[in-house]
mmCIF file with all atom_site columns, C-alpha atoms in Angstrom:
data_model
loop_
_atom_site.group_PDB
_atom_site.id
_atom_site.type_symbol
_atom_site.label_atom_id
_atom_site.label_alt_id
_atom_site.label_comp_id
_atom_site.label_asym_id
_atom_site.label_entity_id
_atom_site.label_seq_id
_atom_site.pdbx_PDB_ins_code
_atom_site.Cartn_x
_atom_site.Cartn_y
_atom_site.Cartn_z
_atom_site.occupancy
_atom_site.B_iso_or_equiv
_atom_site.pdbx_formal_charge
_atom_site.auth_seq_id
_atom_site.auth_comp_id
_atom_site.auth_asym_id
_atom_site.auth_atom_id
_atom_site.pdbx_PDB_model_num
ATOM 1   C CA . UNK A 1 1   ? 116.852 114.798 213.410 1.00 0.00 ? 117 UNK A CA 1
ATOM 2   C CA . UNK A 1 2   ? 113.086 115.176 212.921 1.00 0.00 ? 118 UNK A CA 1
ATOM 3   C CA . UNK A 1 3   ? 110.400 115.770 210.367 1.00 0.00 ? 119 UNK A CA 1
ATOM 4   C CA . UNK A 1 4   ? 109.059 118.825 212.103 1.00 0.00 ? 120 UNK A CA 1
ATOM 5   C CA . UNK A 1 5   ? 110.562 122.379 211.920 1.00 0.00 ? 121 UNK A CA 1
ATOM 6   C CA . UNK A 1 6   ? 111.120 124.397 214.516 1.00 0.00 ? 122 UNK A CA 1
ATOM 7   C CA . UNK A 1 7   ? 107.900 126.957 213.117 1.00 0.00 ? 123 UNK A CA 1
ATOM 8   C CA . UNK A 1 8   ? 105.733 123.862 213.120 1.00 0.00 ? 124 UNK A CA 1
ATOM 9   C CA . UNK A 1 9   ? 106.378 123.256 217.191 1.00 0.00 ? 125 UNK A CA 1
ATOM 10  C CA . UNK A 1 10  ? 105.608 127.184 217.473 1.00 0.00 ? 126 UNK A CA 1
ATOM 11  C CA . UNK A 1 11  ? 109.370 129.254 217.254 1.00 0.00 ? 127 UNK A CA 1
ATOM 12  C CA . UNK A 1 12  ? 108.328 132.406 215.666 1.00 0.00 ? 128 UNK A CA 1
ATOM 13  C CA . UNK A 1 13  ? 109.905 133.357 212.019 1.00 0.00 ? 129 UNK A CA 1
ATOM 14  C CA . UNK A 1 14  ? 112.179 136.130 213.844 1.00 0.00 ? 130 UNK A CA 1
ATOM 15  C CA . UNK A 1 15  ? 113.986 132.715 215.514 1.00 0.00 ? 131 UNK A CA 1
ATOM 16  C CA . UNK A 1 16  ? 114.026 130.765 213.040 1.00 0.00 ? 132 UNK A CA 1
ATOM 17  C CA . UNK A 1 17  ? 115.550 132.889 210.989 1.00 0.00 ? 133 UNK A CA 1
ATOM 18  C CA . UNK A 1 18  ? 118.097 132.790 213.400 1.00 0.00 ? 134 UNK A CA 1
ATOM 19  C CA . UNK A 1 19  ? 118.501 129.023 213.666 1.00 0.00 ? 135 UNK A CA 1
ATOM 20  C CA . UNK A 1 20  ? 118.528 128.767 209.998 1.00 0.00 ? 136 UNK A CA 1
ATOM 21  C CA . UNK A 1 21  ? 121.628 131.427 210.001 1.00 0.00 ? 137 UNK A CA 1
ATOM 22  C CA . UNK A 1 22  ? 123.176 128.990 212.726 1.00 0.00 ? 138 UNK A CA 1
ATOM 23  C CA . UNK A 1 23  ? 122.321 126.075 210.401 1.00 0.00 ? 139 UNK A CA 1
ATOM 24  C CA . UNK A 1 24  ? 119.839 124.348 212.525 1.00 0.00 ? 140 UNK A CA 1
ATOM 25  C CA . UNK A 1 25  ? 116.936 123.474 209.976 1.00 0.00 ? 141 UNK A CA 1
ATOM 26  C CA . UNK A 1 26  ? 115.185 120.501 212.132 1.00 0.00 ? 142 UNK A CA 1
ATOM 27  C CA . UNK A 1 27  ? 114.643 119.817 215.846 1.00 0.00 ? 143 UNK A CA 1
ATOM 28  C CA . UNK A 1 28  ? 116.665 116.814 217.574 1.00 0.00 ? 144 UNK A CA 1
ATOM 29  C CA . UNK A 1 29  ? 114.505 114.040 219.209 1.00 0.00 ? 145 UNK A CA 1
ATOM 30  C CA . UNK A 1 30  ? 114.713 116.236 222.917 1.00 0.00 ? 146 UNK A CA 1
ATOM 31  C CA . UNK A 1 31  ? 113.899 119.666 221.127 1.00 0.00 ? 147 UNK A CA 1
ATOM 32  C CA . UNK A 1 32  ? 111.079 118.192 219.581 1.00 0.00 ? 148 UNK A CA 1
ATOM 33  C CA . UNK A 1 33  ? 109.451 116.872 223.169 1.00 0.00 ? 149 UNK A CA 1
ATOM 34  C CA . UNK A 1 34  ? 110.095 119.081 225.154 1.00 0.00 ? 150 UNK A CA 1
ATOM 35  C CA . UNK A 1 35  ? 109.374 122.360 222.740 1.00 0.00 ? 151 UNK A CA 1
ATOM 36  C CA . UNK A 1 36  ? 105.561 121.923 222.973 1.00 0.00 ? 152 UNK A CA 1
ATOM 37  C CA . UNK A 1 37  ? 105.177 120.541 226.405 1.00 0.00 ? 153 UNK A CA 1
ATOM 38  C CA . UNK A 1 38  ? 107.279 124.072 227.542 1.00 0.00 ? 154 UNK A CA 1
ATOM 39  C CA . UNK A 1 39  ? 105.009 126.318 225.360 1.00 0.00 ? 155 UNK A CA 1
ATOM 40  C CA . UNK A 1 40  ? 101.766 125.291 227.286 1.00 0.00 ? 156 UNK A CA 1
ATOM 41  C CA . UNK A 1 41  ? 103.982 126.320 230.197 1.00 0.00 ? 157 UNK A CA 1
ATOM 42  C CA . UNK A 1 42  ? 104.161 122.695 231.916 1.00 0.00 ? 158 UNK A CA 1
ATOM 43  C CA . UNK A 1 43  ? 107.162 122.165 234.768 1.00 0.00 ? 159 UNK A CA 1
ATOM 44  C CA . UNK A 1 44  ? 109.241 119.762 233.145 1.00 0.00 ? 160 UNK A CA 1
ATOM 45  C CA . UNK A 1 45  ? 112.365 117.861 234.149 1.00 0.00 ? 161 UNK A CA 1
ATOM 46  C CA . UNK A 1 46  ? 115.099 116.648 231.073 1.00 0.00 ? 162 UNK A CA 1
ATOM 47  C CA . UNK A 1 47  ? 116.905 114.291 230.736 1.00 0.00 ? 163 UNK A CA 1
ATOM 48  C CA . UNK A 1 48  ? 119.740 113.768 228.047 1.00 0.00 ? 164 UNK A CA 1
ATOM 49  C CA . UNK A 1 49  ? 123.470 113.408 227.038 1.00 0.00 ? 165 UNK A CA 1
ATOM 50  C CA . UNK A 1 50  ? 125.418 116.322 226.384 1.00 0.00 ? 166 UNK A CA 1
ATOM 51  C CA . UNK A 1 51  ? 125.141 117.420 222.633 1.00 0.00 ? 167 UNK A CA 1
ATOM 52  C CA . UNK A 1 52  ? 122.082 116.112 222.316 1.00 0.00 ? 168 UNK A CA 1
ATOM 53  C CA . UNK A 1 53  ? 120.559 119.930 222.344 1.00 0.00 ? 169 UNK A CA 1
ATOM 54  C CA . UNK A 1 54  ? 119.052 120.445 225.581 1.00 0.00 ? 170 UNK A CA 1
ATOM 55  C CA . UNK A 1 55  ? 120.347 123.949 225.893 1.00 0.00 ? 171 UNK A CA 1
ATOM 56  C CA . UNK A 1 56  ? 117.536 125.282 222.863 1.00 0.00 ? 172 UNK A CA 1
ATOM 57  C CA . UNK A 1 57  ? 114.766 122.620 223.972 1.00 0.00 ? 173 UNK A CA 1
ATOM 58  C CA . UNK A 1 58  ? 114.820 125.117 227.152 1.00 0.00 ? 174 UNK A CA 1
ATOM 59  C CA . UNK A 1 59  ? 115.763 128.447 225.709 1.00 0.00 ? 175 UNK A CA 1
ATOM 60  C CA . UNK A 1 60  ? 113.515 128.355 222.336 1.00 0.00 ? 176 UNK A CA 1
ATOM 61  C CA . UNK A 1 61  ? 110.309 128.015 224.496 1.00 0.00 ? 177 UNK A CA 1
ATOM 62  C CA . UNK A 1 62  ? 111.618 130.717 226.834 1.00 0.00 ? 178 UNK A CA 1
ATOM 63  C CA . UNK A 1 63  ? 112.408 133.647 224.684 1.00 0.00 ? 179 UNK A CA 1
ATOM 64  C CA . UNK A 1 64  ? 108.769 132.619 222.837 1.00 0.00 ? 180 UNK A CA 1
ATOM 65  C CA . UNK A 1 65  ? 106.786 133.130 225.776 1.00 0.00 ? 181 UNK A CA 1
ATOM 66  C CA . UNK A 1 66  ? 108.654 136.237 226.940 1.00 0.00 ? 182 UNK A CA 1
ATOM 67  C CA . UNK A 1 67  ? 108.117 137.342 223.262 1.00 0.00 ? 183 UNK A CA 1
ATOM 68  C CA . UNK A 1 68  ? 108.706 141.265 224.196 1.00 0.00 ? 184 UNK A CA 1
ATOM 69  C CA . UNK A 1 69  ? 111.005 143.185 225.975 1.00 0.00 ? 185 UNK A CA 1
ATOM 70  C CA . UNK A 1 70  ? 109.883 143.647 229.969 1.00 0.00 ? 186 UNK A CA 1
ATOM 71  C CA . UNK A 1 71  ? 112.903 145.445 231.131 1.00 0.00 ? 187 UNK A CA 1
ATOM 72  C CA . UNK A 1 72  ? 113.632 143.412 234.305 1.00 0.00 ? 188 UNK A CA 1
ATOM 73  C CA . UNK A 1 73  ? 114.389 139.423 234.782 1.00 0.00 ? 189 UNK A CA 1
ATOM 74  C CA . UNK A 1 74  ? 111.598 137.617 233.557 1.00 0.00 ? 190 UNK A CA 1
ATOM 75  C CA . UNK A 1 75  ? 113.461 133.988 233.057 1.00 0.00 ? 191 UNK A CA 1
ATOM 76  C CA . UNK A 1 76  ? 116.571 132.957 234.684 1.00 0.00 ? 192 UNK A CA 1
ATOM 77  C CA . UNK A 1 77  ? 119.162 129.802 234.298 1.00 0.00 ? 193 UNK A CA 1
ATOM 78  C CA . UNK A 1 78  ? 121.241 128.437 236.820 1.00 0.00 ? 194 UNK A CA 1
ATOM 79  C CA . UNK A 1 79  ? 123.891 126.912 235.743 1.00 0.00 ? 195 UNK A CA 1
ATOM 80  C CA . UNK A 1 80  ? 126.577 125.330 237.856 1.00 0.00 ? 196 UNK A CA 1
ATOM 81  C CA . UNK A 1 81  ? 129.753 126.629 236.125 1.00 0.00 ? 197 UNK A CA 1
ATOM 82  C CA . UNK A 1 82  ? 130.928 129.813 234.806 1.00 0.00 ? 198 UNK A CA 1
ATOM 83  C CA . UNK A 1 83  ? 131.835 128.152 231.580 1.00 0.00 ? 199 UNK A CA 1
ATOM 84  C CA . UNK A 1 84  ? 128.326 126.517 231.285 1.00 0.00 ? 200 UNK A CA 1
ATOM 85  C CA . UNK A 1 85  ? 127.010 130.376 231.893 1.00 0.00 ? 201 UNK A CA 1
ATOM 86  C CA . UNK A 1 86  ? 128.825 131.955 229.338 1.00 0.00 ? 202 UNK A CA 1
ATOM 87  C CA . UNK A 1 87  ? 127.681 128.871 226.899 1.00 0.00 ? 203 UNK A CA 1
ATOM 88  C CA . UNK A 1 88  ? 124.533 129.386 227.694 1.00 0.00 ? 204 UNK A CA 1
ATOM 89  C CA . UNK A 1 89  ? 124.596 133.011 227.405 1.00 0.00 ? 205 UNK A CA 1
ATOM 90  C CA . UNK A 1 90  ? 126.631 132.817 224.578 1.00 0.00 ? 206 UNK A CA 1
ATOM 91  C CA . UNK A 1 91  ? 123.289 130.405 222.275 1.00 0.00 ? 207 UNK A CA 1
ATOM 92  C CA . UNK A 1 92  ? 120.664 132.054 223.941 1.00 0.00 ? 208 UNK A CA 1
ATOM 93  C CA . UNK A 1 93  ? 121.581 135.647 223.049 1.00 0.00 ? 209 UNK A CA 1
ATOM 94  C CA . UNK A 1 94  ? 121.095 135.528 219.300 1.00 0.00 ? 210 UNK A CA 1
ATOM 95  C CA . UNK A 1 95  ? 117.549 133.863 219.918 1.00 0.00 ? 211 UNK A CA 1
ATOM 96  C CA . UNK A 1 96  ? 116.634 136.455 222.610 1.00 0.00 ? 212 UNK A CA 1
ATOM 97  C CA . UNK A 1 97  ? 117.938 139.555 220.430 1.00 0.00 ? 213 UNK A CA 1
ATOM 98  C CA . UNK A 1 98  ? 115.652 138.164 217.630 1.00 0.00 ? 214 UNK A CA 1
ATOM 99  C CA . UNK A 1 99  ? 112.757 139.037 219.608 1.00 0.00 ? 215 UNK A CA 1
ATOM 100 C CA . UNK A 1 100 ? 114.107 142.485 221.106 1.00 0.00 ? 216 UNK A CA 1
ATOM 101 C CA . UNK A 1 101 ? 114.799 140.369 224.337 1.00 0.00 ? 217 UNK A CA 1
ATOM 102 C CA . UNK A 1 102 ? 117.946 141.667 226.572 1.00 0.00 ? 218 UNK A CA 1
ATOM 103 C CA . UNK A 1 103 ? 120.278 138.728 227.672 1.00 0.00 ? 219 UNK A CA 1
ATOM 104 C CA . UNK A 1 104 ? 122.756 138.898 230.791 1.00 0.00 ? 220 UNK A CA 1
ATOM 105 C CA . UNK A 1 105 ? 125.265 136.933 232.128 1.00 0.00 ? 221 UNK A CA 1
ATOM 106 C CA . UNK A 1 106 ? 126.369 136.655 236.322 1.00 0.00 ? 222 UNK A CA 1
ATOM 107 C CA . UNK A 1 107 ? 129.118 134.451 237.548 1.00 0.00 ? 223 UNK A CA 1
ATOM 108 C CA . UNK A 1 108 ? 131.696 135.035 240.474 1.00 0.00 ? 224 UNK A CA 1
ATOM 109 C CA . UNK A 1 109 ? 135.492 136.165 239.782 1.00 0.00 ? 225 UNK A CA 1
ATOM 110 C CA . UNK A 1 110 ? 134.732 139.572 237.799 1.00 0.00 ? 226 UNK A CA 1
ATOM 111 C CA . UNK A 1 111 ? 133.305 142.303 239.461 1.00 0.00 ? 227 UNK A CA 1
ATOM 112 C CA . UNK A 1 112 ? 129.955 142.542 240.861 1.00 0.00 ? 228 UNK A CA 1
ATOM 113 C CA . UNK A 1 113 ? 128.889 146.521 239.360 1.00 0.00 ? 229 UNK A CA 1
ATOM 114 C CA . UNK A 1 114 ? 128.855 145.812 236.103 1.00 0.00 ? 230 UNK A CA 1
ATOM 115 C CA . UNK A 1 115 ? 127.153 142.125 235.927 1.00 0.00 ? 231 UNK A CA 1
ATOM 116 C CA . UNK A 1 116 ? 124.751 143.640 238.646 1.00 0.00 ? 232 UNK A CA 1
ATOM 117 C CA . UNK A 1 117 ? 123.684 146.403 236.173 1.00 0.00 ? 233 UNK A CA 1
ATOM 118 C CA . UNK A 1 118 ? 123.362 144.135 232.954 1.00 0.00 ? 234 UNK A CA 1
ATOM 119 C CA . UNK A 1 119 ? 121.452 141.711 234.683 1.00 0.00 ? 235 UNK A CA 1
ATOM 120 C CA . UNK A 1 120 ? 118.758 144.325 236.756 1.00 0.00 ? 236 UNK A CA 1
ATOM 121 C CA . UNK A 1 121 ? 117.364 145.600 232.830 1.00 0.00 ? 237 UNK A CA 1
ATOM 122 C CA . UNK A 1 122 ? 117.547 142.293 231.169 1.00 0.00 ? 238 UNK A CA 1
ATOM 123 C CA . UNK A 1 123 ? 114.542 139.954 230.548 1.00 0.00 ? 239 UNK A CA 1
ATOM 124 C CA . UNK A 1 124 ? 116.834 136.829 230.232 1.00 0.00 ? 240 UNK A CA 1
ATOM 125 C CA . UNK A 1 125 ? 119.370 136.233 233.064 1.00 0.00 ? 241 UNK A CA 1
ATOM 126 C CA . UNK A 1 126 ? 121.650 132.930 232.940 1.00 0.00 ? 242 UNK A CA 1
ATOM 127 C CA . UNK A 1 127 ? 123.793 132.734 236.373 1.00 0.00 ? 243 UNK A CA 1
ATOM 128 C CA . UNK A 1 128 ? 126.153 130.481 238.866 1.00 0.00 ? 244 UNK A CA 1
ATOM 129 C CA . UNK A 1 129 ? 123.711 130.422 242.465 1.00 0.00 ? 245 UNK A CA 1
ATOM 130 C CA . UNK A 1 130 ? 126.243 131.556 244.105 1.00 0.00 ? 246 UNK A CA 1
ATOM 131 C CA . UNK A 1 131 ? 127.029 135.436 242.213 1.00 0.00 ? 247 UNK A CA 1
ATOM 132 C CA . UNK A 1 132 ? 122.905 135.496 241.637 1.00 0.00 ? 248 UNK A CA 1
ATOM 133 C CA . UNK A 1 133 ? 122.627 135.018 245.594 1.00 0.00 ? 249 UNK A CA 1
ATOM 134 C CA . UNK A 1 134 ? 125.442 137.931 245.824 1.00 0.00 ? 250 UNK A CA 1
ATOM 135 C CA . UNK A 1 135 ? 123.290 140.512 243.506 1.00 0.00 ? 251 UNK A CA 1
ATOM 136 C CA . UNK A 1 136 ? 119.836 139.203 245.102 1.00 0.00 ? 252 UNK A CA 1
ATOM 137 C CA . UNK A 1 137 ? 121.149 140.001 248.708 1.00 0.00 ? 253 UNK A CA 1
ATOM 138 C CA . UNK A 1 138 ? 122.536 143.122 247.944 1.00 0.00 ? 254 UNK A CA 1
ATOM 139 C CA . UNK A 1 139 ? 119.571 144.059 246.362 1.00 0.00 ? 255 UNK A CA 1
ATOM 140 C CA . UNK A 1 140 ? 121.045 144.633 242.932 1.00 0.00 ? 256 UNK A CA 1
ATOM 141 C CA . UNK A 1 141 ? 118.948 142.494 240.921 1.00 0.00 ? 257 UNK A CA 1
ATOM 142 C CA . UNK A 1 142 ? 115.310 141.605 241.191 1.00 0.00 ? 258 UNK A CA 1
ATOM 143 C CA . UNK A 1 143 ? 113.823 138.332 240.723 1.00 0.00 ? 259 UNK A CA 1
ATOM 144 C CA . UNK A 1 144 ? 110.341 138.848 242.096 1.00 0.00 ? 260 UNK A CA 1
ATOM 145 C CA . UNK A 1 145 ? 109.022 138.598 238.450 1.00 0.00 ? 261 UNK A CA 1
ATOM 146 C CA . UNK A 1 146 ? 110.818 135.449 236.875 1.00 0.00 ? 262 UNK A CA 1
ATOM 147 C CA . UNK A 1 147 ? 108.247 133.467 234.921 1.00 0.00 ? 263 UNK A CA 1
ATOM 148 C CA . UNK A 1 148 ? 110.396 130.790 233.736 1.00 0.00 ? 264 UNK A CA 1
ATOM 149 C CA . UNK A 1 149 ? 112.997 129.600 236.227 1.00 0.00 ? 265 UNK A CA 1
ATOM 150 C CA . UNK A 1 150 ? 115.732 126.703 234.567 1.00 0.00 ? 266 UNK A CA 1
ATOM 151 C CA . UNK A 1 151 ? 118.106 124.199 236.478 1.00 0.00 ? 267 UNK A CA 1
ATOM 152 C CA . UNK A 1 152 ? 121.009 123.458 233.522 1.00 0.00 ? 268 UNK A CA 1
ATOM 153 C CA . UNK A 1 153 ? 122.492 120.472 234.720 1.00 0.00 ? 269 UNK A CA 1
ATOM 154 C CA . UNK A 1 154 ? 120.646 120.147 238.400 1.00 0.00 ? 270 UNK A CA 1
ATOM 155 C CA . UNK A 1 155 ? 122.222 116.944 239.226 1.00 0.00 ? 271 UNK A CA 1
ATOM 156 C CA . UNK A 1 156 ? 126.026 118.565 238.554 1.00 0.00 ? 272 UNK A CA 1
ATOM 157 C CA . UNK A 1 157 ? 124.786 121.399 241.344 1.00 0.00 ? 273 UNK A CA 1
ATOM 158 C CA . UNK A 1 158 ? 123.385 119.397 243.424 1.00 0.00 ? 274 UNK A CA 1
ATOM 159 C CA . UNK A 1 159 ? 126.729 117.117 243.386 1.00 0.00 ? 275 UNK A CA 1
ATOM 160 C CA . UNK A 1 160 ? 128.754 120.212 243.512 1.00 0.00 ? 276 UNK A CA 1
ATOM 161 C CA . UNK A 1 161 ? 126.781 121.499 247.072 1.00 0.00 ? 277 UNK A CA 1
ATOM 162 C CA . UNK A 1 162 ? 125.122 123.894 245.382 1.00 0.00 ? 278 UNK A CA 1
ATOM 163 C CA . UNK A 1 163 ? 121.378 122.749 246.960 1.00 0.00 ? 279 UNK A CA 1
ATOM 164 C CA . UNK A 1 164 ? 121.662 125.613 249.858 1.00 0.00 ? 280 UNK A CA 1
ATOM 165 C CA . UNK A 1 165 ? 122.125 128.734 247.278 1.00 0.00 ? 281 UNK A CA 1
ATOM 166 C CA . UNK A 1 166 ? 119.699 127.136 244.947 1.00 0.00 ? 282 UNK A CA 1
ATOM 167 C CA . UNK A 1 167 ? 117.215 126.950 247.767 1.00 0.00 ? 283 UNK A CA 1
ATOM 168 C CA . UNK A 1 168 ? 118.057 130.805 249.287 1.00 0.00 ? 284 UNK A CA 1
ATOM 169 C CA . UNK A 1 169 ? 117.446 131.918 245.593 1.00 0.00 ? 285 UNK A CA 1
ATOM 170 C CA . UNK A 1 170 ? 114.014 130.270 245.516 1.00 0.00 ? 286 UNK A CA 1
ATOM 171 C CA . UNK A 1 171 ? 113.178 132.125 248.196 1.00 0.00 ? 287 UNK A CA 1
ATOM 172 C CA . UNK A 1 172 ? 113.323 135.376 246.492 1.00 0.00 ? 288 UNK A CA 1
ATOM 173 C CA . UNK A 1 173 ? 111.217 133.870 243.237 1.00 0.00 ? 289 UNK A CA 1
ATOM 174 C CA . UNK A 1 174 ? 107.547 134.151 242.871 1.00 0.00 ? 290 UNK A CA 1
ATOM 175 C CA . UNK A 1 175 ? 105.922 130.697 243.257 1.00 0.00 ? 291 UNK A CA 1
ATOM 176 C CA . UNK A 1 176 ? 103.695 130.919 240.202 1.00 0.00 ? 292 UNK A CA 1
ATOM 177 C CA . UNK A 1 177 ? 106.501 130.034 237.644 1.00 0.00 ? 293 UNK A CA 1
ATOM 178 C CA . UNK A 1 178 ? 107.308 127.699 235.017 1.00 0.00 ? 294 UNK A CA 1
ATOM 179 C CA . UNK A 1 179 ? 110.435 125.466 236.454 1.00 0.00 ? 295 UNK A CA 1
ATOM 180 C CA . UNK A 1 180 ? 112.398 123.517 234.060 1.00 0.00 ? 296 UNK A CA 1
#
């Protein structure tokens, strides 16, 4: 843990509020580098063991700069896993919802309709490449606006054979972006 708060590396009350609730009262070591170096909206690449909270150092600084509701994708995750998704989804959402923000969630095995029409209206979108390459190609989700693009575990993907979706799906994303 750390002597700085989360308001002191620049989360807004409205989250903190919501990290107090969750009983997080100080940064870990990761939170508290990478925090600041993602609100002056560097690229940055992470590395650190699981549990050591990577998944707010990324997400804090994200729903903070998309601060207000836009009504389409402004930041997406990919994540490798449809567990690691719904994790995601599942932390993030309570941040995001602090600031007004809509949260979705996309992975393969449920059907497409539904995800397709959560994730077109919200401004935070966590997916597996391969269901967000689905929705993108069928033109059911648009991702010409994403400010803040994240690779959760990019090494796991990349081992997995993920690289080819993960490159289609860059494609379709503006290349003025934040990439984490």
């Amino acid at each position: 843990m750390s002597d700085a708060t989360f308001a002191e590396l620049g989360v807004s009350d409205a989250v903190c509020e919501v990290l107090d609730g969750k009983g997080f009262v100080a940064p870990f070591p990761v939170q508290e580098s990478v925090i600041p170096e993602a609100l002056e909206g560097r690229d940055l690449t992470v590395r650190a063991p699981t549990g050591s909270g990577k998944t707010l150092a990324f997400a804090l600084p994200t729903v903070e700069f998309l601060h207000e509701p836009h009504g389409y994708p402004g930041a997406l995750v990919l994540a490798p896993t449809r567990e690691l998704a719904v994790q995601i989804t599942e932390e993030v959402t309570p941040l995001a919802a602090a600031l007004g923000l809509k949260t979705a969630v996309a992975y393969g095995g449920v059907p497409l309709d539904r995800q397709a029409k959560k994730a077109a209206g919200a401004d935070f979108v966590v997916a597996t490449p391969g269901r967000l390459l689905d929705l993108m190609r069928q033109k059911l989700v648009d991702m010409s606006k994403i400010e803040v693009l994240i690779l959760d575990e990019a090494d796991r993907m990349l081992d997995m054979g993920f690289i080819p979706q993960v490159e289609a799906i860059l494609k379709f994303l503006p290349d003025e972006r934040q990439t984490m």
